[in-house]
């Protein structure tokens, strides 16, 4: 999966953040499979065992939060999130560079904020039992805390790399391919 | 004041190219700071929306769609469509419309539709001497049908953005007649354009071939029945039905069609988690944005503003359709549905529009935006497959735009087109 990124370091070797991106994809993928497994068990238990378990839904929600946050982190590194970059891309190169830096800063800020407050909520709710499952409620916020930190890290990497890259040219093609991947 | 700050910061960030999720979250945070609200409440809202029960079906249907795209289901459907309608004028174009309708009923995604059907048929059409713009335009127009038929994940998105109170089964049922009307309108348009350009049909392969291809496509097509009747009869919830779609897609593509390899599976899951991240991240941020809008009574203000200019139901619907078509030219469908629904739906309700009817109108209006530059993901994919410039594609797209707008107008003006099937099923 990492080969798809095409962002292995200048030496051609994978850097730490390349590994983190691959790890994020694996975590998100395994979590999605876990959602399928949990939901499948619910159907099996209801129709075959005649016993509808209460823990499946809250657990599926924790797994889907993991998939969403780590999937979003990969999107932050590949810069494939929904956006409208066409107007900024039409601006002169220096303005374009400033717009891009501000956008990455906003993404890093969002990731940082989610991580910080996600962590506060995780700690606050750790001793509160989750409705329907023998798990701490804080677990629902943990993916937000960790995923937010990864998003912030990837966005900061893009921000820092942006300063050393040559002035960006029109991004119409990447924007189109990003849109194509979306939805 | 705070509402002005919210929208001004949001618009400013969008214009400089900030991802929609970050633009939503940062503008909400700044407006909350102006109001003196605690920031942690925004993160709670985001988390609640990011992992809500009503949205669980979306990643699973996206995953199932990815598996079907890579597992040979679309190929069988295209073969069947070719045998059924290939002889009509504009043969392969007609095949594209029927294949999109059938595959849309399995995948529920316009992107999966154009990738699967377009990937196979656009190169074939060009090889047969059809002009590139025609090949692309028929396929991308037909891909919109997938938005209206079950298991359309945009319908689920609309239901979630509306607060989860609108039945997904009703929405799925309400989209079927408009989808069939859209298919007919695109087939007629294809026929007229093909006649003008001199594209003939393909030879009829004979009934034994039709029967053979039907048998081969049935395992894939059965999924439509499982999803549809499972939800409708109440045997499965939408989430369970999406789970079954994933398991069934794996079984069919691995054991029956023997097409899905390990590498395809990895690509399918990689695509699904990235799409899930993009969609749910916007939904999470929009949750906080919507919560603040409700706190500031923005939907009530939108109703008041609309009452000042529109005097009847039709006029208000047409105004909203116009706004959605304009917004759809530069916003992707998922964020547009998520952001516009909490503002437009209360207005529609205030004028007595059925929310299910409004859902179909919204999905079709926003869907047309997928085919319009400067931001139109289905248009970009189609043009990329056909190896043709987007501007050149759009020049030949106007007959199809007209067909889509006529169908949209019919959906707006004639509510029974959407509402009769859900009413009959109850």
GROMACS .gro file of N, CA and C in nm, chain A residues 1 4 25 28-30 32-33 35-36 39-40 42-43 46-47 57 60-62 64-65 67-69 71-72 74 78 80-88 99-100 102-103 106-107 110 113-114 117-118 120-121 124 140-141 144 151 176 178-183, chain B residues 14-22 25-26 39-40 43-44 46-48 50-53 56 59-60 63 109 111 153 234-236 239-240 243-244 246-247 265-267 269-270 272-282 330 332 334-335 374-375 377 380-381:
model
  378
    1UNK      N    1   0.082  -0.121   0.000
    1UNK     CA    2   0.000   0.000   0.000
    1UNK      C    3   0.085   0.125   0.000
    4UNK      N    4   0.190   0.314  -0.317
    4UNK     CA    5   0.099   0.404  -0.386
    4UNK      C    6   0.133   0.552  -0.359
   25UNK      N    7  -0.267   0.312   0.739
   25UNK     CA    8  -0.354   0.240   0.644
   25UNK      C    9  -0.389   0.101   0.698
   28UNK      N   10  -0.634   0.134   0.992
   28UNK     CA   11  -0.768   0.170   0.942
   28UNK      C   12  -0.833   0.049   0.875
   29UNK      N   13  -0.754  -0.025   0.795
   29UNK     CA   14  -0.807  -0.141   0.722
   29UNK      C   15  -0.850  -0.252   0.817
   30UNK      N   16  -0.765  -0.282   0.914
   30UNK     CA   17  -0.798  -0.389   1.010
   30UNK      C   18  -0.924  -0.350   1.089
   32UNK      N   19  -1.169  -0.163   0.982
   32UNK     CA   20  -1.287  -0.178   0.896
   32UNK      C   21  -1.330  -0.325   0.890
   33UNK      N   22  -1.232  -0.414   0.880
   33UNK     CA   23  -1.265  -0.557   0.879
   33UNK      C   24  -1.329  -0.596   1.014
   35UNK      N   25  -1.515  -0.407   1.197
   35UNK     CA   26  -1.655  -0.362   1.195
   35UNK      C   27  -1.741  -0.467   1.126
   36UNK      N   28  -1.692  -0.516   1.012
   36UNK     CA   29  -1.767  -0.619   0.938
   36UNK      C   30  -1.785  -0.743   1.027
   39UNK      N   31  -2.038  -0.677   1.314
   39UNK     CA   32  -2.176  -0.669   1.265
   39UNK      C   33  -2.225  -0.806   1.218
   40UNK      N   34  -2.134  -0.882   1.155
   40UNK     CA   35  -2.171  -1.016   1.109
   40UNK      C   36  -2.207  -1.104   1.229
   42UNK      N   37  -2.332  -1.002   1.502
   42UNK     CA   38  -2.464  -0.958   1.551
   42UNK      C   39  -2.577  -1.028   1.474
   43UNK      N   40  -2.563  -1.033   1.341
   43UNK     CA   41  -2.666  -1.098   1.259
   43UNK      C   42  -2.673  -1.247   1.294
   46UNK      N   43  -2.827  -1.300   1.638
   46UNK     CA   44  -2.970  -1.271   1.643
   46UNK      C   45  -3.052  -1.382   1.577
   47UNK      N   46  -3.007  -1.426   1.459
   47UNK     CA   47  -3.089  -1.521   1.383
   47UNK      C   48  -3.057  -1.668   1.411
   57UNK      N   49  -2.280  -0.296   1.883
   57UNK     CA   50  -2.292  -0.160   1.828
   57UNK      C   51  -2.188  -0.064   1.887
   60UNK      N   52  -1.852  -0.154   1.743
   60UNK     CA   53  -1.841  -0.116   1.601
   60UNK      C   54  -1.815   0.034   1.588
   61UNK      N   55  -1.876   0.113   1.677
   61UNK     CA   56  -1.856   0.258   1.671
   61UNK      C   57  -1.712   0.297   1.705
   62UNK      N   58  -1.652   0.225   1.800
   62UNK     CA   59  -1.510   0.251   1.833
   62UNK      C   60  -1.424   0.218   1.711
   64UNK      N   61  -1.509   0.208   1.397
   64UNK     CA   62  -1.530   0.297   1.282
   64UNK      C   63  -1.460   0.432   1.307
   65UNK      N   64  -1.455   0.473   1.435
   65UNK     CA   65  -1.381   0.597   1.467
   65UNK      C   66  -1.233   0.578   1.434
   67UNK      N   67  -1.110   0.371   1.200
   67UNK     CA   68  -1.099   0.374   1.053
   67UNK      C   69  -1.106   0.517   1.002
   68UNK      N   70  -1.203   0.593   1.053
   68UNK     CA   71  -1.222   0.731   1.005
   68UNK      C   72  -1.098   0.817   1.036
   69UNK      N   73  -1.048   0.810   1.158
   69UNK     CA   74  -0.937   0.899   1.197
   69UNK      C   75  -0.807   0.862   1.126
   71UNK      N   76  -0.785   0.680   0.844
   71UNK     CA   77  -0.808   0.705   0.700
   71UNK      C   78  -0.792   0.854   0.671
   72UNK      N   79  -0.844   0.938   0.761
   72UNK     CA   80  -0.830   1.084   0.743
   72UNK      C   81  -0.684   1.125   0.753
   74UNK      N   82  -0.423   0.948   0.658
   74UNK     CA   83  -0.361   0.917   0.528
   74UNK      C   84  -0.398   1.026   0.426
   78UNK      N   85  -0.153   1.258   0.200
   78UNK     CA   86  -0.161   1.256   0.052
   78UNK      C   87  -0.233   1.379  -0.002
   80UNK      N   88  -0.556   1.451   0.000
   80UNK     CA   89  -0.668   1.410  -0.086
   80UNK      C   90  -0.803   1.443  -0.021
   81UNK      N   91  -0.801   1.526   0.084
   81UNK     CA   92  -0.929   1.561   0.147
   81UNK      C   93  -1.009   1.651   0.054
   82UNK      N   94  -1.143   1.649   0.073
   82UNK     CA   95  -1.229   1.735  -0.009
   82UNK      C   96  -1.182   1.879   0.007
   83UNK      N   97  -1.169   1.949  -0.104
   83UNK     CA   98  -1.127   2.088  -0.096
   83UNK      C   99  -1.160   2.160  -0.224
   84UNK      N  100  -1.131   2.286  -0.228
   84UNK     CA  101  -1.162   2.368  -0.345
   84UNK      C  102  -1.038   2.453  -0.376
   85UNK      N  103  -0.931   2.389  -0.426
   85UNK     CA  104  -0.804   2.461  -0.440
   85UNK      C  105  -0.792   2.542  -0.569
   86UNK      N  106  -0.895   2.539  -0.654
   86UNK     CA  107  -0.878   2.597  -0.788
   86UNK      C  108  -0.852   2.747  -0.786
   87UNK      N  109  -0.921   2.819  -0.697
   87UNK     CA  110  -0.904   2.964  -0.695
   87UNK      C  111  -0.765   3.000  -0.645
   88UNK      N  112  -0.722   2.932  -0.538
   88UNK     CA  113  -0.588   2.959  -0.485
   88UNK      C  114  -0.482   2.923  -0.589
   99UNK      N  115  -0.117   3.066   0.062
   99UNK     CA  116  -0.246   2.998   0.078
   99UNK      C  117  -0.224   2.854   0.119
  100UNK      N  118  -0.130   2.790   0.051
  100UNK     CA  119  -0.103   2.649   0.079
  100UNK      C  120  -0.051   2.631   0.222
  102UNK      N  121  -0.105   2.827   0.478
  102UNK     CA  122  -0.215   2.852   0.573
  102UNK      C  123  -0.309   2.732   0.581
  103UNK      N  124  -0.337   2.670   0.465
  103UNK     CA  125  -0.426   2.554   0.462
  103UNK      C  126  -0.367   2.440   0.544
  106UNK      N  127  -0.392   2.515   0.904
  106UNK     CA  128  -0.529   2.492   0.954
  106UNK      C  129  -0.550   2.342   0.980
  107UNK      N  130  -0.501   2.259   0.889
  107UNK     CA  131  -0.516   2.114   0.904
  107UNK      C  132  -0.437   2.066   1.027
  110UNK      N  133  -0.622   2.169   1.335
  110UNK     CA  134  -0.737   2.082   1.360
  110UNK      C  135  -0.691   1.950   1.422
  113UNK      N  136  -0.576   2.014   1.781
  113UNK     CA  137  -0.691   2.040   1.869
  113UNK      C  138  -0.764   1.911   1.901
  114UNK      N  139  -0.786   1.829   1.797
  114UNK     CA  140  -0.857   1.701   1.819
  114UNK      C  141  -0.777   1.612   1.913
  117UNK      N  142  -0.786   1.779   2.292
  117UNK     CA  143  -0.915   1.767   2.360
  117UNK      C  144  -0.964   1.622   2.360
  118UNK      N  145  -0.927   1.548   2.256
  118UNK     CA  146  -0.959   1.405   2.251
  118UNK      C  147  -0.897   1.333   2.370
  120UNK      N  148  -0.805   1.477   2.660
  120UNK     CA  149  -0.874   1.524   2.782
  120UNK      C  150  -1.003   1.444   2.802
  121UNK      N  151  -1.080   1.426   2.692
  121UNK     CA  152  -1.207   1.353   2.702
  121UNK      C  153  -1.183   1.205   2.733
  124UNK      N  154  -1.108   1.190   3.102
  124UNK     CA  155  -1.230   1.223   3.178
  124UNK      C  156  -1.327   1.106   3.183
  140UNK      N  157  -1.396   0.567   2.326
  140UNK     CA  158  -1.455   0.630   2.207
  140UNK      C  159  -1.374   0.751   2.163
  141UNK      N  160  -1.305   0.815   2.260
  141UNK     CA  161  -1.230   0.936   2.226
  141UNK      C  162  -1.083   0.908   2.195
  144UNK      N  163  -0.969   0.949   1.840
  144UNK     CA  164  -0.965   1.091   1.803
  144UNK      C  165  -0.834   1.153   1.852
  151UNK      N  166  -0.263   1.318   1.226
  151UNK     CA  167  -0.304   1.417   1.126
  151UNK      C  168  -0.217   1.542   1.141
  176UNK      N  169  -0.788   1.713  -0.945
  176UNK     CA  170  -0.884   1.628  -1.016
  176UNK      C  171  -0.870   1.484  -0.972
  178UNK      N  172  -0.753   1.378  -0.694
  178UNK     CA  173  -0.798   1.366  -0.556
  178UNK      C  174  -0.950   1.356  -0.553
  179UNK      N  175  -1.013   1.442  -0.634
  179UNK     CA  176  -1.159   1.439  -0.639
  179UNK      C  177  -1.205   1.304  -0.691
  180UNK      N  178  -1.129   1.253  -0.787
  180UNK     CA  179  -1.166   1.126  -0.847
  180UNK      C  180  -1.162   1.013  -0.745
  181UNK      N  181  -1.067   1.021  -0.654
  181UNK     CA  182  -1.055   0.916  -0.554
  181UNK      C  183  -1.167   0.926  -0.451
  182UNK      N  184  -1.220   1.051  -0.438
  182UNK     CA  185  -1.313   1.076  -0.328
  182UNK      C  186  -1.450   1.016  -0.354
  183UNK      N  187  -1.537   1.035  -0.254
  183UNK     CA  188  -1.676   0.989  -0.260
  183UNK      C  189  -1.685   0.841  -0.286
  197UNK      N  190  -1.208   2.824   0.267
  197UNK     CA  191  -1.235   2.742   0.148
  197UNK      C  192  -1.168   2.801   0.025
  198UNK      N  193  -1.176   2.934   0.013
  198UNK     CA  194  -1.122   3.001  -0.106
  198UNK      C  195  -0.970   2.989  -0.115
  199UNK      N  196  -0.902   2.981  -0.001
  199UNK     CA  197  -0.756   2.967  -0.009
  199UNK      C  198  -0.715   2.819  -0.023
  200UNK      N  199  -0.814   2.732  -0.038
  200UNK     CA  200  -0.784   2.592  -0.067
  200UNK      C  201  -0.775   2.502   0.053
  201UNK      N  202  -0.818   2.550   0.171
  201UNK     CA  203  -0.815   2.466   0.292
  201UNK      C  204  -0.914   2.350   0.276
  202UNK      N  205  -0.877   2.228   0.314
  202UNK     CA  206  -0.973   2.118   0.308
  202UNK      C  207  -1.104   2.153   0.382
  203UNK      N  208  -1.215   2.107   0.327
  203UNK     CA  209  -1.347   2.145   0.380
  203UNK      C  210  -1.357   2.116   0.530
  204UNK      N  211  -1.307   1.999   0.572
  204UNK     CA  212  -1.318   1.962   0.714
  204UNK      C  213  -1.246   2.064   0.803
  205UNK      N  214  -1.125   2.104   0.761
  205UNK     CA  215  -1.049   2.200   0.842
  205UNK      C  216  -1.117   2.337   0.838
  208UNK      N  217  -1.410   2.320   1.079
  208UNK     CA  218  -1.371   2.313   1.220
  208UNK      C  219  -1.310   2.444   1.269
  209UNK      N  220  -1.221   2.503   1.188
  209UNK     CA  221  -1.154   2.627   1.232
  209UNK      C  222  -1.255   2.742   1.240
  222UNK      N  223  -1.433   2.513   2.394
  222UNK     CA  224  -1.384   2.445   2.273
  222UNK      C  225  -1.408   2.294   2.280
  223UNK      N  226  -1.401   2.242   2.403
  223UNK     CA  227  -1.412   2.096   2.417
  223UNK      C  228  -1.548   2.045   2.369
  226UNK      N  229  -1.526   1.938   2.010
  226UNK     CA  230  -1.464   1.807   1.989
  226UNK      C  231  -1.564   1.696   2.024
  227UNK      N  232  -1.645   1.721   2.127
  227UNK     CA  233  -1.749   1.621   2.162
  227UNK      C  234  -1.848   1.605   2.046
  229UNK      N  235  -1.790   1.671   1.730
  229UNK     CA  236  -1.721   1.608   1.617
  229UNK      C  237  -1.715   1.457   1.637
  230UNK      N  238  -1.677   1.415   1.758
  230UNK     CA  239  -1.664   1.273   1.786
  230UNK      C  240  -1.798   1.202   1.773
  231UNK      N  241  -1.903   1.268   1.824
  231UNK     CA  242  -2.037   1.207   1.818
  231UNK      C  243  -2.078   1.185   1.673
  233UNK      N  244  -1.868   1.170   1.407
  233UNK     CA  245  -1.770   1.085   1.339
  233UNK      C  246  -1.806   0.938   1.352
  234UNK      N  247  -1.858   0.901   1.468
  234UNK     CA  248  -1.891   0.759   1.489
  234UNK      C  249  -2.035   0.747   1.534
  235UNK      N  250  -2.127   0.775   1.442
  235UNK     CA  251  -2.269   0.763   1.480
  235UNK      C  252  -2.328   0.641   1.412
  236UNK      N  253  -2.426   0.582   1.478
  236UNK     CA  254  -2.485   0.457   1.429
  236UNK      C  255  -2.540   0.473   1.288
  239UNK      N  256  -2.282   0.421   1.008
  239UNK     CA  257  -2.201   0.298   1.000
  239UNK      C  258  -2.213   0.227   0.865
  242UNK      N  259  -1.933   0.338   0.530
  242UNK     CA  260  -1.804   0.275   0.498
  242UNK      C  261  -1.820   0.132   0.449
  243UNK      N  262  -1.922   0.062   0.500
  243UNK     CA  263  -1.940  -0.077   0.459
  243UNK      C  264  -1.989  -0.086   0.314
  246UNK      N  265  -1.698  -0.008   0.095
  246UNK     CA  266  -1.609  -0.124   0.089
  246UNK      C  267  -1.666  -0.229  -0.008
  292UNK      N  268  -2.280   0.379  -0.589
  292UNK     CA  269  -2.185   0.490  -0.596
  292UNK      C  270  -2.159   0.531  -0.741
  294UNK      N  271  -1.912   0.709  -0.845
  294UNK     CA  272  -1.769   0.698  -0.873
  294UNK      C  273  -1.735   0.553  -0.911
  336UNK      N  274  -2.508   0.548  -0.104
  336UNK     CA  275  -2.462   0.596   0.027
  336UNK      C  276  -2.483   0.746   0.045
  417UNK      N  277  -3.755  -0.549   0.691
  417UNK     CA  278  -3.721  -0.531   0.832
  417UNK      C  279  -3.635  -0.644   0.886
  418UNK      N  280  -3.595  -0.738   0.798
  418UNK     CA  281  -3.510  -0.850   0.845
  418UNK      C  282  -3.374  -0.794   0.888
  419UNK      N  283  -3.319  -0.704   0.805
  419UNK     CA  284  -3.190  -0.644   0.837
  419UNK      C  285  -3.206  -0.493   0.852
  422UNK      N  286  -2.737  -0.113   0.834
  422UNK     CA  287  -2.598  -0.148   0.868
  422UNK      C  288  -2.573  -0.296   0.846
  423UNK      N  289  -2.668  -0.378   0.893
  423UNK     CA  290  -2.652  -0.523   0.874
  423UNK      C  291  -2.655  -0.559   0.726
  426UNK      N  292  -2.324  -0.492   0.587
  426UNK     CA  293  -2.230  -0.597   0.628
  426UNK      C  294  -2.246  -0.719   0.540
  427UNK      N  295  -2.372  -0.756   0.517
  427UNK     CA  296  -2.399  -0.873   0.432
  427UNK      C  297  -2.349  -0.846   0.289
  429UNK      N  298  -2.089  -0.673   0.204
  429UNK     CA  299  -1.944  -0.694   0.202
  429UNK      C  300  -1.911  -0.843   0.196
  430UNK      N  301  -1.975  -0.920   0.286
  430UNK     CA  302  -1.945  -1.064   0.293
  430UNK      C  303  -1.986  -1.133   0.162
  448UNK      N  304  -0.795  -0.727  -0.315
  448UNK     CA  305  -0.859  -0.709  -0.185
  448UNK      C  306  -0.790  -0.596  -0.108
  449UNK      N  307  -0.656  -0.596  -0.112
  449UNK     CA  308  -0.580  -0.492  -0.041
  449UNK      C  309  -0.610  -0.354  -0.101
  450UNK      N  310  -0.616  -0.348  -0.235
  450UNK     CA  311  -0.650  -0.221  -0.299
  450UNK      C  312  -0.791  -0.176  -0.262
  452UNK      N  313  -0.961  -0.245   0.011
  452UNK     CA  314  -0.971  -0.199   0.150
  452UNK      C  315  -0.897  -0.066   0.166
  453UNK      N  316  -0.786  -0.051   0.094
  453UNK     CA  317  -0.712   0.076   0.100
  453UNK      C  318  -0.800   0.190   0.046
  455UNK      N  319  -1.126   0.192   0.032
  455UNK     CA  320  -1.242   0.211   0.119
  455UNK      C  321  -1.207   0.292   0.244
  456UNK      N  322  -1.091   0.265   0.305
  456UNK     CA  323  -1.060   0.338   0.429
  456UNK      C  324  -1.026   0.485   0.398
  457UNK      N  325  -0.966   0.508   0.282
  457UNK     CA  326  -0.936   0.649   0.250
  457UNK      C  327  -1.064   0.727   0.221
  458UNK      N  328  -1.157   0.663   0.147
  458UNK     CA  329  -1.286   0.730   0.123
  458UNK      C  330  -1.359   0.752   0.255
  459UNK      N  331  -1.355   0.650   0.341
  459UNK     CA  332  -1.422   0.661   0.472
  459UNK      C  333  -1.363   0.778   0.551
  460UNK      N  334  -1.231   0.787   0.554
  460UNK     CA  335  -1.165   0.896   0.626
  460UNK      C  336  -1.209   1.032   0.574
  461UNK      N  337  -1.209   1.046   0.441
  461UNK     CA  338  -1.248   1.174   0.381
  461UNK      C  339  -1.392   1.210   0.414
  462UNK      N  340  -1.482   1.112   0.398
  462UNK     CA  341  -1.625   1.142   0.417
  462UNK      C  342  -1.656   1.166   0.565
  463UNK      N  343  -1.612   1.074   0.653
  463UNK     CA  344  -1.648   1.087   0.795
  463UNK      C  345  -1.579   1.206   0.861
  464UNK      N  346  -1.461   1.242   0.812
  464UNK     CA  347  -1.391   1.358   0.871
  464UNK      C  348  -1.472   1.486   0.844
  465UNK      N  349  -1.525   1.498   0.722
  465UNK     CA  350  -1.610   1.614   0.692
  465UNK      C  351  -1.737   1.608   0.775
  513UNK      N  352  -1.881   2.393  -0.770
  513UNK     CA  353  -1.748   2.404  -0.710
  513UNK      C  354  -1.733   2.329  -0.577
  515UNK      N  355  -1.774   1.937  -0.383
  515UNK     CA  356  -1.800   1.796  -0.402
  515UNK      C  357  -1.931   1.759  -0.337
  517UNK      N  358  -2.045   1.504  -0.133
  517UNK     CA  359  -2.061   1.466   0.008
  517UNK      C  360  -2.061   1.590   0.100
  518UNK      N  361  -1.959   1.679   0.091
  518UNK     CA  362  -1.965   1.796   0.180
  518UNK      C  363  -2.085   1.885   0.153
  557UNK      N  364  -1.588   2.370  -1.224
  557UNK     CA  365  -1.449   2.326  -1.213
  557UNK      C  366  -1.427   2.207  -1.120
  558UNK      N  367  -1.526   2.173  -1.034
  558UNK     CA  368  -1.507   2.056  -0.947
  558UNK      C  369  -1.617   1.955  -0.977
  560UNK      N  370  -1.612   1.538  -0.983
  560UNK     CA  371  -1.526   1.419  -0.977
  560UNK      C  372  -1.559   1.316  -1.084
  563UNK      N  373  -1.426   1.433  -1.417
  563UNK     CA  374  -1.280   1.420  -1.425
  563UNK      C  375  -1.238   1.275  -1.450
  564UNK      N  376  -1.305   1.182  -1.381
  564UNK     CA  377  -1.268   1.040  -1.399
  564UNK      C  378  -1.301   0.997  -1.542
   0.00000   0.00000   0.00000
